[in-house]
CSV table of N, CA and C in Angstrom, one decimal:
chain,number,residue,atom,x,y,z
A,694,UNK,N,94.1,112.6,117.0
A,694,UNK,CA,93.3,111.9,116.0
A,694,UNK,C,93.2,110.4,116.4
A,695,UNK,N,92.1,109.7,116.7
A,695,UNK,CA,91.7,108.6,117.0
A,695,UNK,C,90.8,107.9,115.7
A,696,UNK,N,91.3,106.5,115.7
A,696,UNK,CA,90.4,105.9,114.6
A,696,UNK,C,89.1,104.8,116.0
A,697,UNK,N,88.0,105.0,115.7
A,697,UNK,CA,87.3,104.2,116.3
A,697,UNK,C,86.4,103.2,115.2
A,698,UNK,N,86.1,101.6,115.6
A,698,UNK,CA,85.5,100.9,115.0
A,698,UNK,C,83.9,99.9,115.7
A,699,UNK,N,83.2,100.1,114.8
A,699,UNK,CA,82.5,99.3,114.9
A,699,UNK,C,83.1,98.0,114.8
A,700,UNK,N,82.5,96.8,115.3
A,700,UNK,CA,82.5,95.3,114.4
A,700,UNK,C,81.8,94.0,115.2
A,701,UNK,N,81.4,93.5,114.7
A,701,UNK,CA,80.5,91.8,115.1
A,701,UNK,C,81.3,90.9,115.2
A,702,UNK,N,82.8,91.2,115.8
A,702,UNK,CA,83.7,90.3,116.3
A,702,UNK,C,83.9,90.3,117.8
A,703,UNK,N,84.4,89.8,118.7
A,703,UNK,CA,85.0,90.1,119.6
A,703,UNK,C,86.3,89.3,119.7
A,704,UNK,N,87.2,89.3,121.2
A,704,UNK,CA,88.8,88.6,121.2
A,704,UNK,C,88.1,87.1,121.3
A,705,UNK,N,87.2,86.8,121.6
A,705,UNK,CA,86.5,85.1,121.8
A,705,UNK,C,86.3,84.8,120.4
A,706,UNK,N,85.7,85.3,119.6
A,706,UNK,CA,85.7,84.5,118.2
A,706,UNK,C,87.0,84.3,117.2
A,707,UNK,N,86.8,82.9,116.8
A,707,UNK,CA,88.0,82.8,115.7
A,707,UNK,C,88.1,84.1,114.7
A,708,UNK,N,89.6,83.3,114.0
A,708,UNK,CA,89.6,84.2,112.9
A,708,UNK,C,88.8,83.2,111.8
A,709,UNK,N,88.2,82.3,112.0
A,709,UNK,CA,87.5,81.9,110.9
A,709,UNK,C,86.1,82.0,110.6
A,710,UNK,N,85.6,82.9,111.9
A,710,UNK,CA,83.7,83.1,112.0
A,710,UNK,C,84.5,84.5,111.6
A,711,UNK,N,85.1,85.2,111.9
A,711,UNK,CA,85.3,86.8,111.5
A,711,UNK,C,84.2,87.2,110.3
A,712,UNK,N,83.7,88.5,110.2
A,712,UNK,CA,82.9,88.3,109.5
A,712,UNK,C,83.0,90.1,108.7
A,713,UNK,N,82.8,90.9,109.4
A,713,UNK,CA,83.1,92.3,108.8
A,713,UNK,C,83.7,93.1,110.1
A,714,UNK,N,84.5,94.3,109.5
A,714,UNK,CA,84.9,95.4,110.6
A,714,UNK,C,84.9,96.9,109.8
A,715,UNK,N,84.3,97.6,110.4
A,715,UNK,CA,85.0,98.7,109.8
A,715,UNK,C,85.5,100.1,111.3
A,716,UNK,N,86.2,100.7,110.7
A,716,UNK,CA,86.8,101.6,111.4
A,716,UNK,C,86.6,103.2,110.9
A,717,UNK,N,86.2,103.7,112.2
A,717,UNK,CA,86.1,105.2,111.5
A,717,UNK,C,87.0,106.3,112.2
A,718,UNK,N,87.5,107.4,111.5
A,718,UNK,CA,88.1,108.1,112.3
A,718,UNK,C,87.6,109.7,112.6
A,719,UNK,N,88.6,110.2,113.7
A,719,UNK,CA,87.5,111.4,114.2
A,719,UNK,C,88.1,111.9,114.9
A,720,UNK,N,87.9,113.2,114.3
A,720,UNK,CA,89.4,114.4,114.7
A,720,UNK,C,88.9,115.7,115.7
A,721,UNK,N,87.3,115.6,115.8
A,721,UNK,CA,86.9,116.5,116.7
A,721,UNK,C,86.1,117.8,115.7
A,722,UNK,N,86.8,117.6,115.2
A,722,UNK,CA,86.2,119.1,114.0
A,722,UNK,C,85.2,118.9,113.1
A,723,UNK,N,84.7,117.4,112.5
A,723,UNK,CA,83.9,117.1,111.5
A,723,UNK,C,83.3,116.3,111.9
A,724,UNK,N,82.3,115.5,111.5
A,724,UNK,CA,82.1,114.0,111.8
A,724,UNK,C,83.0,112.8,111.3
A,725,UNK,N,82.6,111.9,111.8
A,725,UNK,CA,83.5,110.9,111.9
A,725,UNK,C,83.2,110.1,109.9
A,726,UNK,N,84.5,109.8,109.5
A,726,UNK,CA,84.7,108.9,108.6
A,726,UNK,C,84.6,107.2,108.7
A,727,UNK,N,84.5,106.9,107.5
A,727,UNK,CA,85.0,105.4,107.4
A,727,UNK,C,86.2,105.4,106.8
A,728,UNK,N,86.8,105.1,107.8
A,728,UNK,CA,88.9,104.9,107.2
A,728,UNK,C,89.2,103.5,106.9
A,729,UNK,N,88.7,102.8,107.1
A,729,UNK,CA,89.0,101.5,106.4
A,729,UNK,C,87.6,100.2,106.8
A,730,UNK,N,87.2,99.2,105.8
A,730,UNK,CA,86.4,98.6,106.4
A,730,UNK,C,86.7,97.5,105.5
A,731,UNK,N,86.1,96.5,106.0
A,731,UNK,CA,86.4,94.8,104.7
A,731,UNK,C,85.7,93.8,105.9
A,732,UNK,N,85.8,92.4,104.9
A,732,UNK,CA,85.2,91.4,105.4
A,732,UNK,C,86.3,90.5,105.4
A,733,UNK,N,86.4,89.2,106.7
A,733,UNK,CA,86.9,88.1,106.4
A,733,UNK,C,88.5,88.5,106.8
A,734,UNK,N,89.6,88.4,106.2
A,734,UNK,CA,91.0,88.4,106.6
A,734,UNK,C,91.2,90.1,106.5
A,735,UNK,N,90.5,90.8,105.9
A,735,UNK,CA,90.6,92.0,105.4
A,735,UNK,C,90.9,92.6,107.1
A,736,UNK,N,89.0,92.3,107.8
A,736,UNK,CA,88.1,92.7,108.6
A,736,UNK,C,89.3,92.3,109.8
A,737,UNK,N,89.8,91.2,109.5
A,737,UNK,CA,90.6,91.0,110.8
A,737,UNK,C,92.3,92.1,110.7
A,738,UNK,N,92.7,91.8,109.9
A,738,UNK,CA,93.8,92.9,109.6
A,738,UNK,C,93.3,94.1,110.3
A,739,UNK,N,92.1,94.7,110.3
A,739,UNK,CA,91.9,95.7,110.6
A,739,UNK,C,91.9,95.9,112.4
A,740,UNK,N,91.2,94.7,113.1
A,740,UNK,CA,91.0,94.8,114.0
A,740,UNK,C,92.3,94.3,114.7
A,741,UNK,N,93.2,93.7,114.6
A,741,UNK,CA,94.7,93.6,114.6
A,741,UNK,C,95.6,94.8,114.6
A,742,UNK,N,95.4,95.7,113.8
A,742,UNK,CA,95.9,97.2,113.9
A,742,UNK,C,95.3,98.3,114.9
A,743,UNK,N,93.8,98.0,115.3
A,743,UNK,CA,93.4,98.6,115.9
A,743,UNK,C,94.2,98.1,117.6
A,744,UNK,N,93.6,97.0,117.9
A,744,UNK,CA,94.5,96.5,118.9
A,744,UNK,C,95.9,96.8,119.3
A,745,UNK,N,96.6,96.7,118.3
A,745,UNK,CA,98.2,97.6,118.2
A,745,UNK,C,98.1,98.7,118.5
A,746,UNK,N,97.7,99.7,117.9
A,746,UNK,CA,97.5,100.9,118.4
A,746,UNK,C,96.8,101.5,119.9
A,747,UNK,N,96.0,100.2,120.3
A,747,UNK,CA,95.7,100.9,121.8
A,747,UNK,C,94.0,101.5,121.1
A,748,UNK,N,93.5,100.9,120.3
A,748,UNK,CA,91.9,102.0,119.7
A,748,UNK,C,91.1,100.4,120.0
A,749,UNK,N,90.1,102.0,121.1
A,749,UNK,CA,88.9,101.1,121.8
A,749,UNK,C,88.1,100.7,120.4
A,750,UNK,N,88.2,99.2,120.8
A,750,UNK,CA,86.8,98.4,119.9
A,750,UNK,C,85.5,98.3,120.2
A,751,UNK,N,85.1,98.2,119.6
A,751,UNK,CA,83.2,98.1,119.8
A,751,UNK,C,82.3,97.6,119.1
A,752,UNK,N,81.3,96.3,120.1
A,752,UNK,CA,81.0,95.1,118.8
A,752,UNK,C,79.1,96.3,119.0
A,753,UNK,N,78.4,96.1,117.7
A,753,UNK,CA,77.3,96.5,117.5
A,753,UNK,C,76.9,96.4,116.0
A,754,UNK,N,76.3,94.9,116.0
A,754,UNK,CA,75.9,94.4,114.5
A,754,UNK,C,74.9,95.1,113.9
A,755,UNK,N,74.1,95.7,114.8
A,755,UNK,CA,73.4,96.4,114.0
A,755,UNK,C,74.1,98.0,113.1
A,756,UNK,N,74.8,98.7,113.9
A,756,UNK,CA,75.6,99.5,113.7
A,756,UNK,C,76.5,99.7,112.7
A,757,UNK,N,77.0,98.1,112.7
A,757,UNK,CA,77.9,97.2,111.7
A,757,UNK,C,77.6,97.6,110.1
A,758,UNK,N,76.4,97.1,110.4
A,758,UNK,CA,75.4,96.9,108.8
A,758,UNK,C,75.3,98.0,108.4
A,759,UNK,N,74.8,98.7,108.9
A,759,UNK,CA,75.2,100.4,108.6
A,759,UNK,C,75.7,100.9,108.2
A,760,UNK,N,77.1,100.9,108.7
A,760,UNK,CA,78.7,101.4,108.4
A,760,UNK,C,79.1,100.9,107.1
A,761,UNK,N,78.7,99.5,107.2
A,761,UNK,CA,79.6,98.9,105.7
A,761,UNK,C,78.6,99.2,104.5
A,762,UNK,N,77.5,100.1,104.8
A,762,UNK,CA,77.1,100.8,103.0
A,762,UNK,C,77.4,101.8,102.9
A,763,UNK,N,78.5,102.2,103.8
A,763,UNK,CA,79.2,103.6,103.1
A,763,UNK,C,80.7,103.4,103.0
A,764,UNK,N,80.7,104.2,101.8
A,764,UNK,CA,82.0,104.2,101.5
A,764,UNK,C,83.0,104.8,101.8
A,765,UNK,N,84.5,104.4,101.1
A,765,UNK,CA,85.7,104.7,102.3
A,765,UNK,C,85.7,106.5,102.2
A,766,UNK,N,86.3,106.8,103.3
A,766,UNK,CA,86.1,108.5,103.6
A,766,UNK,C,85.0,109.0,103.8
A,767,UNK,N,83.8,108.6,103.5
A,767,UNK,CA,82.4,109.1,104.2
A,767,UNK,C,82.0,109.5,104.9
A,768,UNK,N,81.0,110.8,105.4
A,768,UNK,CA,81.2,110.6,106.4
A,768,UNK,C,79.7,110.0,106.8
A,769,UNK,N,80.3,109.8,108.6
A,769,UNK,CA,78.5,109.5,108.5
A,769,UNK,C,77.6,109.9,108.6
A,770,UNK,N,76.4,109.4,108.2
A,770,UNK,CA,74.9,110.2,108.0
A,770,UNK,C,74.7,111.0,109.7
A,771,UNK,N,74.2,111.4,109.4
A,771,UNK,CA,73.4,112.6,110.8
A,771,UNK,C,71.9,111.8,111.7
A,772,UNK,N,72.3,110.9,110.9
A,772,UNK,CA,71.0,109.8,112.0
A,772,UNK,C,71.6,109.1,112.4
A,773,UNK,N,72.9,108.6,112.7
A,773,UNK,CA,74.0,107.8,113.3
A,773,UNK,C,74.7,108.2,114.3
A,774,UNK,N,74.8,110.1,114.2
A,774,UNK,CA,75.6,110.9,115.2
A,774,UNK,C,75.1,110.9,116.6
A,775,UNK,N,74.5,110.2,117.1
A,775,UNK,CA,74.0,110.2,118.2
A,775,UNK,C,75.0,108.8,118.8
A,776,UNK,N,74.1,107.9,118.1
A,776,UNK,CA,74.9,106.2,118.2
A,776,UNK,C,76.6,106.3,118.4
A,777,UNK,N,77.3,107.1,116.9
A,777,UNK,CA,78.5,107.3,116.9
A,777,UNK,C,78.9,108.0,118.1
A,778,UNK,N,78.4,109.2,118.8
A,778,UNK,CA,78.7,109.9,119.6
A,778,UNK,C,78.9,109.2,121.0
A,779,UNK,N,78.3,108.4,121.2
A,779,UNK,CA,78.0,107.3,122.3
A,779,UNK,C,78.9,106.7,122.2
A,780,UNK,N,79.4,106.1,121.3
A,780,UNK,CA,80.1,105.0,121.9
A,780,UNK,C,82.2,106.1,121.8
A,781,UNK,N,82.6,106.9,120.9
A,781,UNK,CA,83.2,108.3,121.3
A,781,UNK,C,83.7,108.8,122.6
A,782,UNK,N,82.0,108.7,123.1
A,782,UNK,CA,82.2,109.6,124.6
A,782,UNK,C,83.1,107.7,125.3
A,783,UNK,N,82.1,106.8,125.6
A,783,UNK,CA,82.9,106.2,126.0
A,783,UNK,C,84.0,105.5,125.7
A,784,UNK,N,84.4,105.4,125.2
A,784,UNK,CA,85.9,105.3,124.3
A,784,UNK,C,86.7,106.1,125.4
A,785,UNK,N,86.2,107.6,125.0
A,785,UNK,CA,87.2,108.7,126.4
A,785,UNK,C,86.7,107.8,127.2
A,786,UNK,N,85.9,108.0,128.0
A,786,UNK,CA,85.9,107.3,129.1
A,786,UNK,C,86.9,106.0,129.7
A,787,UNK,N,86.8,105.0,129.0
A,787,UNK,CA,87.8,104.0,129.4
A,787,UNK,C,88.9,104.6,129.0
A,788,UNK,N,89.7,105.7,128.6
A,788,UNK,CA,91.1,106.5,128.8
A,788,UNK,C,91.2,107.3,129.5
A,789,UNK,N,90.0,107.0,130.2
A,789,UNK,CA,90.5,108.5,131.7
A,789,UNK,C,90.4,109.4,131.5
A,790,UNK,N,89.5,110.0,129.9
A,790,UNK,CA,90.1,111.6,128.8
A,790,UNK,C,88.4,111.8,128.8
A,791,UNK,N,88.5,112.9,128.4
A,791,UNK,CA,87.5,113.9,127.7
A,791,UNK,C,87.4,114.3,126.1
A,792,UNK,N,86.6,114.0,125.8
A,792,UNK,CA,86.4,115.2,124.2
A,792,UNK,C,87.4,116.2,124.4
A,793,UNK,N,87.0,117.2,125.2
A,793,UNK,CA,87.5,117.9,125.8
A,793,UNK,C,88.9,118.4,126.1
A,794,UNK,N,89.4,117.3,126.3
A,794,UNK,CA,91.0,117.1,126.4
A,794,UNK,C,91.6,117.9,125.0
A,795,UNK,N,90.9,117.4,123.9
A,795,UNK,CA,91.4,117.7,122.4
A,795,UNK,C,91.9,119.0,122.1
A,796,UNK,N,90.7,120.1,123.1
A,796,UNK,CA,90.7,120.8,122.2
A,796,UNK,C,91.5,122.0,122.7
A,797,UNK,N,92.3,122.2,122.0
A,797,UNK,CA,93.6,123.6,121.7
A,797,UNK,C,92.6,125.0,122.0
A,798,UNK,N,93.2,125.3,123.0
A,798,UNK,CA,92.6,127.0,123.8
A,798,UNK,C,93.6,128.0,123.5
């Protein structure tokens, strides 16, 4: 189980332009959720945890805007499942892994 996030931050901006993050998570079996999202000190806590853990980041403001009108545990809409799937696949990718790896035969 991997949490993946959108956000309009990267490591170059302060913590004082920070602006929103959200994070979604995705276990292979369902679509993906919003596990936690906030603005401002919130948004950075979040992206701070992600970092700790080793969970690929990904800036996409437009994607951003999106994510944060849904609420926590949601899942996302089915006109997003493409966009989310994309950025997913590469996520594995920069781990050397597959979808695929997940799944119990």
């Amino acid at each position: 189980m991997k949490n993946y996030r959108a956000s309009d931050t990267s490591e170059d901006i302060s913590e004082s332009d920070l602006r929103q993050a959200v994070a979604l998570f995705y276990d292979g079996d369902s679509a993906p959720t919003i596990s936690a999202k906030g603005e401002g000190n919130t948004a950075q806590e979040i992206i701070d945890i992600a970092r700790e853990h080793g969970v690929t980041l990904c800036e996409n403001k437009a994607l951003l805007e999106l994510l944060m009108t849904l609420e926590l545990g949601e899942e996302i809409p089915e006109n997003l499942y493409i966009a989310i799937a994309q950025i997913i696949a590469f996520a594995y990718q920069l781990q050397g892994k597959s979808p695929a790896d997940n799944i119990d035969y």
